[in-house]
């Protein structure tokens, strides 16, 4: 059985010593790369939205015998982790060596060595220790071994439909404890990390099946529909036969290589405009002319703005909404700005409200946000601006509501983000053909 470990105070001296040791020894005792049963054109994973937790879920088949595991999608996560404390039983799982190749792909700050006692059929050795976290405000982390096991997922045929299941036989994941599931959606067994790391879900599957290190995420806007994650690159075809790979606008992304447990996909945002009016940004929130640390995060349900930016942004939005005869209503938590829905004209791009633009690394590259992504319907009569005041912490974190029905392609090799803006004119994220 895979195992997790409670953190003890005596562990920390060992952590620092073994972290230094790993710098010199990470080429020793190499574990095998993930191997696969065949070479598909690409892979697809389903995505659903949990309306209570406001989290996005995917599922994979794991272990021997294969069992379907429901997992929270964590765009910034370093690796996949599951609850090994409660019911994880597999005849094919193996704890990975601290000095092996897969352990060396982890960030130095998120791994250590710990002696694993001998068990029947296995000698004692130095296991690769990791620290799974649930990424929630006030959430905790625990420790457990990095483990490998069988993983199976559906292949993709010509970017348009699902094909047969294919299997990666040595997929690495972290062992967490049941306590980490607190605050996550009901029924999940862990989290699937899609960050820019060598042991993230897209990196491992790309390596196992020898397909490009590219994944694309299309999050559903409804709890009753199913979105899709593509792994291996395009085309990305949605019914009725629309190839979205021709619709991308591109911008570079970068990462924080020294982040602890996670490294978000950061993008350069020069400015924010509402109906063409530029939102003033104070100097403390800028770095070389760009908004500091602007990043994308699927664990945040709504876009978060630093208080100084939020106040200016919401004031301009209210002003522009008033010119459209949209009546302001009392605020509904967690939102600070709400309106009377009856004054809003419905369009294929959502409510006709002031258009929000994120001007990215150049003035010619703009992420356009229409009503379907800017507004949240909180009741039959009230819609709220789906941006929240984040205090004095992060300047700009683009959350899930602004990502829905927008295909995002992350090219891990080129460090490039492709985005389509709202798909409402053509199709939706729920229009991929999951035929099986």
mmCIF file of C-alpha atoms in Angstrom, residues 158-161 216-219 226-230 235-245 405-407 423 426-434:
data_model
loop_
_atom_site.group_PDB
_atom_site.id
_atom_site.type_symbol
_atom_site.label_atom_id
_atom_site.label_comp_id
_atom_site.label_asym_id
_atom_site.label_seq_id
_atom_site.Cartn_x
_atom_site.Cartn_y
_atom_site.Cartn_z
ATOM 1 C CA UNK A 158 -7.740 13.947 -34.832
ATOM 2 C CA UNK A 159 -8.509 16.389 -32.043
ATOM 3 C CA UNK A 160 -12.221 15.777 -32.459
ATOM 4 C CA UNK A 161 -13.283 12.718 -30.477
ATOM 5 C CA UNK A 216 -5.049 22.972 -23.663
ATOM 6 C CA UNK A 217 -7.759 23.541 -21.079
ATOM 7 C CA UNK A 218 -11.387 24.364 -21.829
ATOM 8 C CA UNK A 219 -13.352 24.818 -18.584
ATOM 9 C CA UNK A 226 -18.476 18.694 -19.439
ATOM 10 C CA UNK A 227 -15.363 20.549 -20.578
ATOM 11 C CA UNK A 228 -12.123 19.065 -21.846
ATOM 12 C CA UNK A 229 -8.358 19.072 -21.366
ATOM 13 C CA UNK A 230 -6.254 18.142 -24.401
ATOM 14 C CA UNK A 235 -6.060 20.397 -33.514
ATOM 15 C CA UNK A 236 -8.823 21.186 -31.020
ATOM 16 C CA UNK A 237 -12.143 20.467 -32.672
ATOM 17 C CA UNK A 238 -15.489 21.251 -31.127
ATOM 18 C CA UNK A 239 -18.880 20.476 -32.566
ATOM 19 C CA UNK A 240 -20.034 21.464 -35.122
ATOM 20 C CA UNK A 241 -16.571 20.817 -36.628
ATOM 21 C CA UNK A 242 -14.859 24.028 -35.451
ATOM 22 C CA UNK A 243 -11.051 23.839 -35.095
ATOM 23 C CA UNK A 244 -10.179 26.269 -32.327
ATOM 24 C CA UNK A 245 -6.416 25.934 -32.884
ATOM 25 C CA UNK A 405 -15.609 28.729 -22.278
ATOM 26 C CA UNK A 406 -12.201 30.033 -23.306
ATOM 27 C CA UNK A 407 -9.669 27.564 -24.703
ATOM 28 C CA UNK A 423 -16.124 30.977 -27.468
ATOM 29 C CA UNK A 426 -18.793 29.768 -32.327
ATOM 30 C CA UNK A 427 -19.192 26.989 -29.778
ATOM 31 C CA UNK A 428 -18.618 26.178 -26.071
ATOM 32 C CA UNK A 429 -16.229 24.061 -24.027
ATOM 33 C CA UNK A 430 -18.993 21.464 -23.595
ATOM 34 C CA UNK A 431 -19.093 20.688 -27.323
ATOM 35 C CA UNK A 432 -16.233 18.210 -27.490
ATOM 36 C CA UNK A 433 -17.365 14.756 -28.621
ATOM 37 C CA UNK A 434 -16.816 12.402 -25.675
#
